[in-house]
Coordinates of C-alpha atoms and ligand atoms in Angstrom, one line a residue:
X4 CA 102.4 -51.6 184.1
X5 CA 101.3 -48.4 186.1
X6 CA 104.9 -48.3 187.7
X7 CA 106.3 -47.5 184.3
X8 CA 103.7 -45.1 183.1
X9 CA 104.6 -41.7 183.0
X10 CA 103.5 -39.0 185.4
X11 CA 104.0 -36.3 183.5
X12 CA 102.3 -36.8 180.1
X13 CA 100.6 -40.0 180.9
X14 CA 102.2 -41.9 178.2
X15 CA 103.1 -45.2 179.1
X16 CA 106.7 -46.4 178.0
X17 CA 107.0 -50.2 178.3
X18 CA 110.1 -51.2 180.7
X19 CA 113.4 -52.1 179.1
X20 CA 114.0 -55.8 178.9
X21 CA 116.4 -55.8 182.1
X22 CA 113.8 -53.9 183.9
X23 CA 111.3 -56.5 182.8
X24 CA 113.5 -59.4 184.3
X25 CA 113.4 -57.3 187.4
X26 CA 117.3 -56.8 187.1
X27 CA 118.2 -60.2 186.9
X28 CA 118.9 -61.1 183.2
X29 CA 121.1 -59.1 181.0
X30 CA 119.2 -59.0 177.6
X31 CA 121.1 -60.1 174.4
X32 CA 121.6 -57.9 171.5
X33 CA 118.5 -59.0 169.7
X34 CA 116.4 -58.0 172.7
X35 CA 117.8 -54.7 173.1
X36 CA 117.4 -53.9 169.6
X37 CA 113.9 -54.9 169.5
X38 CA 113.3 -52.5 172.4
X39 CA 115.3 -49.8 170.6
X40 CA 113.1 -50.1 167.6
X41 CA 109.7 -50.2 169.5
X42 CA 111.1 -47.0 171.3
X43 CA 111.3 -45.5 167.8
X44 CA 108.4 -46.8 166.4
X45 CA 106.3 -45.6 169.3
X46 CA 107.6 -42.1 169.9
X47 CA 107.8 -39.2 167.9
X48 CA 110.5 -37.9 169.9
X49 CA 112.9 -40.9 169.0
X50 CA 114.3 -42.0 165.8
X51 CA 116.3 -45.3 165.1
X52 CA 119.4 -44.9 162.7
X53 CA 121.4 -47.7 161.4
X54 CA 125.1 -47.6 161.5
X55 CA 126.3 -50.8 160.2
X56 CA 126.9 -54.3 161.0
X57 CA 129.5 -55.6 163.6
X58 CA 132.2 -58.2 162.6
X59 CA 129.5 -61.1 163.6
X60 CA 126.7 -59.5 161.6
X61 CA 124.9 -58.0 164.5
X62 CA 123.4 -54.5 163.6
X63 CA 124.4 -51.0 165.5
X64 CA 122.1 -48.6 165.6
X65 CA 122.0 -45.0 167.0
X66 CA 118.8 -44.0 168.8
X67 CA 118.2 -40.2 168.6
X68 CA 116.1 -38.8 171.2
X69 CA 115.0 -35.0 171.0
X70 CA 112.1 -33.1 171.2
X71 CA 113.3 -31.1 168.1
X72 CA 111.8 -32.5 164.8
X73 CA 114.5 -30.7 163.0
X74 CA 117.3 -32.5 164.7
X75 CA 115.4 -35.8 164.1
X76 CA 115.0 -35.1 160.5
X77 CA 118.2 -33.4 159.6
X78 CA 120.6 -35.2 162.3
X79 CA 122.8 -32.1 162.3
X80 CA 123.7 -29.8 165.3
X81 CA 121.4 -27.1 166.2
X82 CA 122.4 -23.6 167.3
X83 CA 122.5 -23.2 171.3
X84 CA 121.5 -26.9 171.9
X85 CA 124.4 -29.4 172.7
X86 CA 124.3 -32.6 170.7
X87 CA 125.5 -35.6 173.2
X88 CA 126.6 -38.9 171.8
X89 CA 126.8 -41.5 174.2
X90 CA 128.8 -45.0 173.5
X91 CA 127.9 -47.6 175.9
X92 CA 129.9 -51.0 176.1
X93 CA 132.5 -50.8 173.6
X94 CA 133.8 -53.5 175.8
X95 CA 131.3 -56.1 175.6
X96 CA 132.2 -57.5 179.3
X97 CA 131.5 -54.0 180.9
X98 CA 127.6 -54.2 180.0
X99 CA 126.2 -51.7 182.6
X100 CA 126.1 -48.6 180.6
X101 CA 124.0 -50.2 177.7
X102 CA 121.4 -50.8 180.3
X103 CA 121.5 -47.5 181.9
X104 CA 121.1 -45.9 178.1
X105 CA 117.9 -47.9 177.6
X106 CA 116.6 -47.0 181.0
X107 CA 117.2 -43.1 180.5
X108 CA 115.9 -43.2 177.0
X109 CA 112.6 -44.7 178.3
X110 CA 112.3 -42.3 181.2
X111 CA 113.2 -39.0 178.8
X112 CA 110.5 -40.4 176.4
X113 CA 108.0 -40.7 179.3
X114 CA 108.5 -37.1 179.7
X115 CA 110.9 -37.5 183.1
X116 CA 113.7 -35.4 184.2
X117 CA 112.5 -31.9 183.7
X118 CA 112.4 -30.9 180.3
X119 CA 115.9 -32.2 179.6
X120 CA 114.8 -33.4 176.4
X121 CA 114.1 -29.7 175.1
X122 CA 117.6 -28.8 176.0
X123 CA 120.0 -31.4 174.5
X124 CA 120.0 -33.6 171.3
X125 CA 120.8 -37.0 172.3
X126 CA 122.5 -39.9 169.8
X127 CA 122.4 -42.9 172.1
X128 CA 124.7 -45.8 170.7
X129 CA 123.4 -48.4 173.3
X130 CA 125.5 -51.0 172.0
X131 CA 128.6 -50.2 170.4
X132 CA 130.1 -53.6 170.5
X133 CA 126.8 -56.2 170.0
X134 CA 129.1 -59.2 169.4
X135 CA 131.0 -58.7 172.9
X136 CA 127.7 -58.4 174.5
X137 CA 126.2 -61.7 173.1
X138 CA 129.8 -63.6 173.5
X139 CA 130.3 -62.0 177.0
X140 CA 133.6 -60.8 176.1
X141 CA 135.8 -57.5 175.7
X142 CA 136.2 -57.8 171.8
X143 CA 134.3 -58.3 168.6
X144 CA 133.6 -61.6 167.0
X145 CA 137.1 -60.9 165.3
X146 CA 138.7 -60.3 168.5
X147 CA 139.3 -56.8 167.5
X148 CA 139.8 -54.3 170.6
X149 CA 137.5 -51.2 169.0
X150 CA 138.5 -49.3 172.2
X151 CA 142.2 -49.0 171.1
X152 CA 141.5 -49.0 167.2
X153 CA 141.0 -45.3 166.5
X154 CA 144.1 -44.6 164.5
X155 CA 144.7 -47.8 162.7
X156 CA 140.7 -48.2 162.2
X157 CA 141.2 -51.8 161.6
X158 CA 138.0 -53.3 162.7
X159 CA 134.6 -52.1 160.7
X160 CA 133.0 -51.2 164.4
X161 CA 135.3 -48.5 164.8
X162 CA 135.0 -47.0 161.2
X163 CA 131.2 -47.1 161.3
X164 CA 131.6 -45.2 165.0
X165 CA 134.0 -42.8 163.3
X166 CA 131.2 -42.3 160.5
X167 CA 128.9 -41.7 163.2
X168 CA 131.1 -39.0 164.7
X169 CA 131.0 -37.1 161.6
X170 CA 127.6 -37.7 160.5
X171 CA 126.0 -36.5 164.2
X172 CA 128.9 -33.9 164.8
X173 CA 128.3 -34.1 168.5
X174 CA 129.6 -31.6 170.9
X175 CA 130.3 -34.0 173.6
X176 CA 131.0 -37.4 173.3
X177 CA 130.8 -39.8 176.3
X178 CA 132.5 -43.3 176.5
X179 CA 130.7 -45.5 179.4
X180 CA 133.1 -48.4 180.6
X181 CA 133.4 -50.5 183.9
X182 CA 136.4 -51.1 185.9
X183 CA 136.9 -54.8 187.7
X184 CA 137.9 -54.3 191.3
X185 CA 139.8 -57.7 191.2
X186 CA 143.4 -57.5 189.5
X187 CA 145.6 -60.8 189.0
X188 CA 148.7 -59.2 190.9
X189 CA 147.3 -56.8 193.4
X190 CA 144.4 -58.9 194.5
X191 CA 145.7 -62.7 194.3
X192 CA 149.3 -62.1 195.2
X193 CA 149.0 -59.0 197.0
X194 CA 145.5 -59.1 198.7
X195 CA 144.0 -55.8 198.1
X196 CA 141.1 -54.8 195.7
X197 CA 140.8 -51.5 194.0
X198 CA 138.1 -49.4 195.7
X199 CA 136.6 -47.1 193.0
X200 CA 132.9 -46.2 192.4
X201 CA 133.1 -43.8 189.4
X202 CA 136.2 -42.5 187.9
X203 CA 136.3 -39.7 185.0
X204 CA 138.5 -38.7 182.6
X205 CA 138.2 -36.1 179.6
X206 CA 140.3 -35.8 176.5
X207 CA 144.2 -35.1 177.9
X208 CA 146.1 -35.1 174.6
X209 CA 148.2 -31.8 174.8
X210 CA 147.6 -31.2 171.1
X211 CA 143.8 -30.6 171.9
X212 CA 142.4 -27.0 171.0
X213 CA 143.8 -25.0 173.9
X214 CA 140.5 -23.2 174.8
X215 CA 138.5 -26.5 174.6
X216 CA 140.9 -28.4 176.5
X217 CA 141.5 -25.6 179.3
X218 CA 137.7 -25.4 179.8
X219 CA 136.9 -29.3 179.7
X220 CA 140.1 -30.1 182.2
X221 CA 139.5 -27.0 184.8
X222 CA 135.9 -26.6 184.5
X223 CA 134.0 -29.3 183.3
X224 CA 135.7 -32.6 184.7
X225 CA 135.8 -31.0 188.2
X226 CA 132.0 -29.7 188.1
X227 CA 131.1 -33.4 187.3
X228 CA 133.0 -34.9 190.0
X229 CA 131.5 -32.8 192.0
X230 CA 127.9 -33.0 190.8
X231 CA 128.0 -36.9 190.8
X232 CA 129.3 -36.8 194.5
X233 CA 126.9 -34.7 195.6
X234 CA 124.2 -37.0 193.9
X235 CA 125.7 -39.7 196.5
X236 CA 128.0 -41.6 194.0
X237 CA 131.7 -41.4 195.0
X238 CA 133.4 -39.7 191.8
X239 CA 137.1 -39.4 191.5
X240 CA 139.6 -38.6 188.7
X241 CA 140.8 -41.4 186.7
X242 CA 144.4 -42.8 187.4
X243 CA 144.6 -45.5 185.1
X244 CA 144.5 -49.1 186.1
X245 CA 145.9 -50.0 189.3
X246 CA 147.4 -53.4 189.0
X247 CA 150.0 -53.5 191.9
X248 CA 151.0 -51.9 195.0
X249 CA 153.6 -49.2 194.8
X250 CA 152.9 -48.6 190.9
X251 CA 153.1 -45.5 189.2
X252 CA 149.8 -43.8 188.6
X253 CA 148.9 -41.1 186.6
X254 CA 145.6 -40.4 184.6
X255 CA 144.3 -41.7 181.5
X256 CA 146.3 -42.2 178.7
X257 CA 147.3 -39.4 176.4
X258 CA 147.0 -41.4 173.0
X259 CA 144.6 -41.0 170.5
X260 CA 144.1 -44.7 169.7
X261 CA 141.2 -44.2 172.2
X262 CA 137.8 -42.9 171.5
X263 CA 138.3 -39.9 174.3
X264 CA 141.4 -38.5 172.7
X265 CA 140.6 -39.2 169.2
X266 CA 137.1 -37.4 169.3
X267 CA 138.8 -34.3 171.5
X268 CA 141.3 -33.7 168.5
X269 CA 138.3 -33.5 166.5
X270 CA 137.4 -30.5 168.7
X271 CA 134.8 -32.3 170.7
X272 CA 134.1 -32.5 174.8
X273 CA 134.9 -35.8 175.5
X274 CA 134.3 -37.9 178.7
X275 CA 135.2 -41.4 180.0
X276 CA 133.6 -43.0 182.9
X277 CA 134.8 -46.3 184.2
X278 CA 132.5 -47.4 187.1
X279 CA 132.9 -50.3 189.5
X280 CA 132.4 -53.7 188.2
X281 CA 132.0 -55.8 191.4
X282 CA 133.6 -59.0 191.6
X283 CA 132.2 -62.5 190.8
X284 CA 132.8 -63.9 194.5
X285 CA 130.9 -61.2 196.2
X286 CA 127.3 -61.7 197.5
X287 CA 124.7 -59.5 195.8
X288 CA 120.9 -59.0 195.6
X289 CA 121.2 -59.5 191.7
X290 CA 123.8 -61.3 189.5
X291 CA 127.3 -59.8 190.1
X292 CA 125.6 -56.6 191.6
X293 CA 124.4 -55.6 188.1
X294 CA 121.2 -53.7 189.2
X295 CA 123.6 -51.7 191.7
X296 CA 126.1 -51.1 188.6
X297 CA 123.4 -50.2 186.2
X298 CA 122.0 -47.6 188.8
X299 CA 125.6 -46.0 189.0
X300 CA 126.0 -45.7 185.2
X301 CA 122.5 -44.2 185.2
X302 CA 122.9 -41.5 188.0
X303 CA 126.5 -40.6 186.2
X304 CA 125.1 -40.4 182.7
X305 CA 121.9 -38.4 184.1
X306 CA 124.3 -36.1 186.0
X307 CA 126.4 -35.4 182.8
X308 CA 123.5 -34.8 180.8
X309 CA 122.2 -32.1 183.4
X310 CA 125.5 -30.4 183.5
X311 CA 125.8 -30.4 179.9
X312 CA 122.4 -29.0 179.5
X313 CA 123.5 -26.3 182.3
X314 CA 126.9 -25.5 180.6
X315 CA 125.4 -25.2 177.0
X316 CA 125.9 -21.5 176.6
X317 CA 129.5 -21.8 177.2
X318 CA 130.5 -25.4 175.9
X319 CA 128.8 -25.4 172.6
X320 CA 130.4 -22.2 171.1
X321 CA 133.5 -23.5 172.4
X322 CA 133.6 -26.9 170.7
X323 CA 132.1 -25.6 167.7
X324 CA 135.0 -23.2 167.1
X325 CA 137.3 -25.8 167.9
X326 CA 136.0 -28.1 165.3
X327 CA 136.5 -25.3 162.9
X328 CA 139.7 -23.3 164.0
X329 CA 141.8 -25.5 166.1
X330 CA 144.5 -23.6 168.4
X331 CA 147.2 -25.1 169.7
X332 CA 149.0 -24.3 173.1
X333 CA 152.3 -23.6 171.8
X334 CA 153.7 -20.5 170.3
X335 CA 152.1 -19.5 167.2
X336 CA 148.9 -21.7 167.9
X337 CA 149.8 -23.9 165.0
X338 CA 152.2 -26.4 166.4
X339 CA 152.1 -29.9 167.6
X340 CA 154.0 -31.8 170.2
X341 CA 154.6 -35.1 168.5
X342 CA 156.4 -36.8 171.4
X343 CA 154.6 -36.9 174.9
X344 CA 154.9 -38.8 178.1
X345 CA 154.0 -39.0 181.6
X346 CA 156.7 -38.1 184.4
X347 CA 156.9 -38.2 188.2
X348 CA 155.3 -35.0 189.1
X349 CA 157.9 -33.2 191.7
X350 CA 155.5 -31.0 193.2
X351 CA 153.4 -34.1 194.2
X352 CA 155.4 -37.3 194.2
X353 CA 153.2 -39.3 195.6
X354 CA 149.3 -39.8 195.6
X355 CA 147.3 -41.8 198.4
X356 CA 145.0 -43.6 197.1
X357 CA 142.3 -46.2 198.9
X358 CA 142.1 -49.9 198.5
X359 CA 140.1 -52.7 200.1
X360 CA 141.8 -55.4 201.8
X361 CA 140.5 -58.8 200.5
X362 CA 140.6 -60.8 203.8
X363 CA 138.6 -58.3 206.1
X364 CA 137.3 -55.9 203.7
X365 CA 139.3 -52.9 205.6
X366 CA 139.9 -49.6 203.5
X367 CA 143.2 -48.5 203.8
X368 CA 145.0 -45.7 201.7
X369 CA 148.2 -46.4 199.9
X370 CA 151.1 -44.3 198.3
X371 CA 151.6 -44.5 194.7
X372 CA 154.4 -42.9 192.4
X373 CA 152.4 -39.7 191.1
X374 CA 153.3 -39.7 187.4
X375 CA 150.6 -37.4 185.9
X376 CA 153.0 -34.7 184.9
X377 CA 152.8 -34.4 181.0
X378 CA 156.5 -33.9 179.3
X379 CA 156.4 -33.0 175.8
X380 CA 159.3 -32.7 173.3
X381 CA 159.7 -29.4 171.0
X382 CA 156.8 -28.7 169.1
X383 CA 156.4 -28.8 165.3
X384 CA 155.3 -26.3 163.0
X385 CA 152.3 -27.7 160.9
X386 CA 153.3 -27.5 157.3
X387 CA 151.1 -26.9 154.6
X388 CA 150.9 -30.1 153.7
X389 CA 152.4 -33.9 154.0
X390 CA 153.1 -35.8 150.9
X391 CA 152.4 -39.6 151.0
X392 CA 154.4 -41.5 148.3
X393 CA 153.9 -45.2 149.7
X394 CA 151.0 -47.8 149.5
X395 CA 149.3 -44.8 148.1
X396 CA 145.9 -46.6 147.5
X397 CA 145.8 -48.3 150.8
X398 CA 146.5 -44.8 152.6
X399 CA 143.7 -43.1 150.5
X400 CA 141.3 -45.4 151.9
X401 CA 142.6 -45.0 155.2
X402 CA 142.6 -41.3 154.9
X403 CA 139.0 -41.6 153.4
X404 CA 137.7 -43.6 156.7
X405 CA 139.0 -40.8 158.8
X406 CA 137.2 -38.2 156.7
X407 CA 140.6 -36.5 156.3
X408 CA 140.8 -34.6 152.9
X409 CA 143.6 -35.1 150.3
X410 CA 144.2 -34.8 146.7
X411 CA 146.1 -37.2 144.3
X412 CA 148.8 -35.7 142.1
X413 CA 147.9 -36.1 138.4
X414 CA 151.3 -34.8 137.4
X415 CA 154.8 -34.9 138.5
X416 CA 155.7 -31.7 140.8
X417 CA 158.9 -30.6 142.3
X418 CA 158.1 -29.3 145.7
X419 CA 159.9 -27.9 148.8
X420 CA 160.0 -30.6 151.2
X421 CA 161.3 -31.4 154.7
X422 CA 162.6 -34.8 154.3
X423 CA 162.3 -37.0 157.4
X424 CA 165.5 -39.4 157.6
X425 CA 164.8 -42.1 160.3
X426 CA 168.2 -42.5 161.8
X427 CA 167.4 -45.1 164.6
X428 CA 164.8 -47.1 165.8
X429 CA 164.7 -47.8 169.5
X430 CA 162.5 -50.5 171.1
X431 CA 160.1 -49.5 174.0
X432 CA 161.5 -48.4 177.4
X433 CA 159.2 -50.8 179.1
X434 CA 157.2 -53.4 178.1
X435 CA 153.8 -54.2 180.2
X436 CA 151.2 -56.8 179.5
X437 CA 148.2 -55.9 177.8
X438 CA 149.7 -52.4 176.9
X439 CA 151.2 -52.0 173.3
X440 CA 154.2 -49.9 173.6
X441 CA 155.4 -47.6 171.1
X442 CA 158.8 -47.6 169.3
X443 CA 161.1 -44.8 169.6
X444 CA 161.9 -43.2 166.4
X445 CA 165.1 -40.9 166.1
X446 CA 164.6 -38.7 163.1
X447 CA 166.5 -36.1 161.5
X448 CA 164.8 -33.6 159.2
X449 CA 166.5 -31.9 156.3
X450 CA 165.3 -29.4 153.9
X451 CA 165.5 -29.9 150.2
X452 CA 163.3 -30.3 147.1
X453 CA 161.6 -33.5 146.3
X454 CA 160.1 -34.8 142.8
X455 CA 156.5 -36.1 143.5
X456 CA 155.3 -38.4 140.9
X457 CA 151.7 -39.0 139.7
X458 CA 149.7 -41.1 142.2
X459 CA 151.3 -39.3 145.2
X460 CA 149.1 -38.0 147.9
X461 CA 148.8 -34.7 149.4
X462 CA 147.2 -34.1 153.0
X463 CA 146.6 -30.5 153.3
X464 CA 146.8 -28.8 156.8
X465 CA 144.4 -26.3 156.3
X466 CA 141.5 -28.5 157.2
X467 CA 139.8 -28.8 160.7
X468 CA 141.3 -32.6 161.1
X469 CA 144.8 -31.2 160.5
X470 CA 146.2 -32.0 163.8
X471 CA 144.6 -35.4 164.1
X472 CA 146.0 -36.1 160.7
X473 CA 149.4 -34.9 161.3
X474 CA 149.7 -36.7 164.5
X475 CA 148.8 -40.0 162.8
X476 CA 150.6 -39.3 159.3
X477 CA 154.2 -37.8 160.9
X478 CA 156.8 -40.6 161.9
X479 CA 158.1 -38.5 164.9
X480 CA 154.6 -38.9 166.6
X481 CA 154.2 -41.2 169.2
X482 CA 150.7 -41.8 167.9
X483 CA 151.8 -42.3 164.3
X484 CA 149.9 -45.0 162.1
X485 CA 153.1 -46.9 161.7
X486 CA 153.0 -47.8 165.1
X487 CA 150.1 -50.1 164.8
X488 CA 149.9 -53.7 163.5
X489 CA 150.1 -54.1 159.8
X490 CA 151.8 -50.7 159.2
X491 CA 155.4 -51.6 159.8
X492 CA 156.9 -48.7 157.7
X493 CA 159.5 -47.8 160.5
X494 CA 162.8 -48.6 159.2
X495 CA 166.4 -46.8 159.1
X496 CA 166.0 -44.4 156.2
X497 CA 164.3 -41.8 154.1
X498 CA 160.4 -41.8 155.2
X499 CA 157.9 -42.1 152.7
X500 CA 155.6 -39.3 154.2
X501 CA 156.8 -35.9 154.9
X502 CA 156.1 -32.3 155.2
X503 CA 155.8 -30.4 151.9
X504 CA 155.1 -26.7 150.7
X505 CA 153.6 -27.5 147.4
X506 CA 152.7 -24.8 145.0
X507 CA 149.4 -23.7 145.5
X508 CA 146.9 -25.3 143.2
X509 CA 147.7 -28.8 144.2
X510 CA 146.9 -28.5 147.8
X511 CA 143.1 -28.0 146.8
X512 CA 141.0 -30.9 146.2
Ligands
LIG11 ZN1 136.5 -50.8 179.0

């Protein structure tokens, strides 16, 4: 046990279940939970907060770790100190992040890592998907992929994670994944493996608060990649999944159905890691090289935390201002791009990326079409409010799940409106397996007046979540709710959700 005892405070902290197995066995969700409970029970600097249960009835918790009693008590952001929320293993078959989080919690509670605990407040969700963990699969027990559920909020897990975002109000959200190097077409048919140690992406939707996006993209992301590389682990910007030679590569998707862009649209710094998930066929010191995979996740997470602590004086005011006063990039600062996609970058039409040949392990660079240029349509000015006139109770529940403020009309009201007429609905340009493509919607808009009835909803755009709400509500948006399963409202004709200019009193709650 002496190995695990703290050198600083002399407080021994028990090894994680994975460490106890000498890195040979991945513990199940019960063992992990027991460990988290023991950490919280045994340390004044830790507290376990239940978030709810998974579809399969397994508890999901946040372990708060901080040297600040006020944070552990109130669970709210503190001045000058960044709150970092880590979500590990949303995909159950990418487990290394969950082990890295437990290990890091143990080290911090035993006084390691140079007072980092005094500089950060941590919200550690070691198991975002305990069903997937126990069933060794990507999705939860209901077969929901929570990773792309942040618009629809169909799965209970996604809803409780969204509640946690509001409850703890983190300045930075870190979403931990692993990425397999073996791909059906690229490897089996074409003979190449991807060659990646760690890749990082940040919130990249063009509608993210402009100063926050600029800082995250041009300062924090390059600094993180540089530091992780200096620590001895190869790091690169995320190019999206490579499944075949010669395909287009860009970066992480622009959509807001994933946690990365969803959290960033709320005004948070948002970072995704994809680290290497080695192939079954290799020979390793531990099963499927799990010890090494956890080491990479641990190094990356610790580096990110150190960087965040060093950046706090810049990062914290930027994100907190973004959460209260969003500013868009375009024109008057209150405009949104509803339509956006990647296109080939004429300034750098190709990217050369390394692949490893299956037969002899030789590493070679290959040319890929570089589609990392973001093309956006005309910006749309945010209206004072959106009216919702269909399935209003269901919509009210959905808005509530997103913590979006709205009011319900108690009496009829004639309002100035921008009526949205769907003229045509075009199928996706390209269908790719495993990727849900969006319908392309041709919308004409016409100014006029509309009579709203009792029970209709008004969603005001003077709230911090306005850009997120508009991108999900407006049928012109590529991320509209109606692109999601179970919300098939898109059809030619007048659309039941549209911008309005109501008389003032009804906009308030
Ligand atoms: Zn994943």
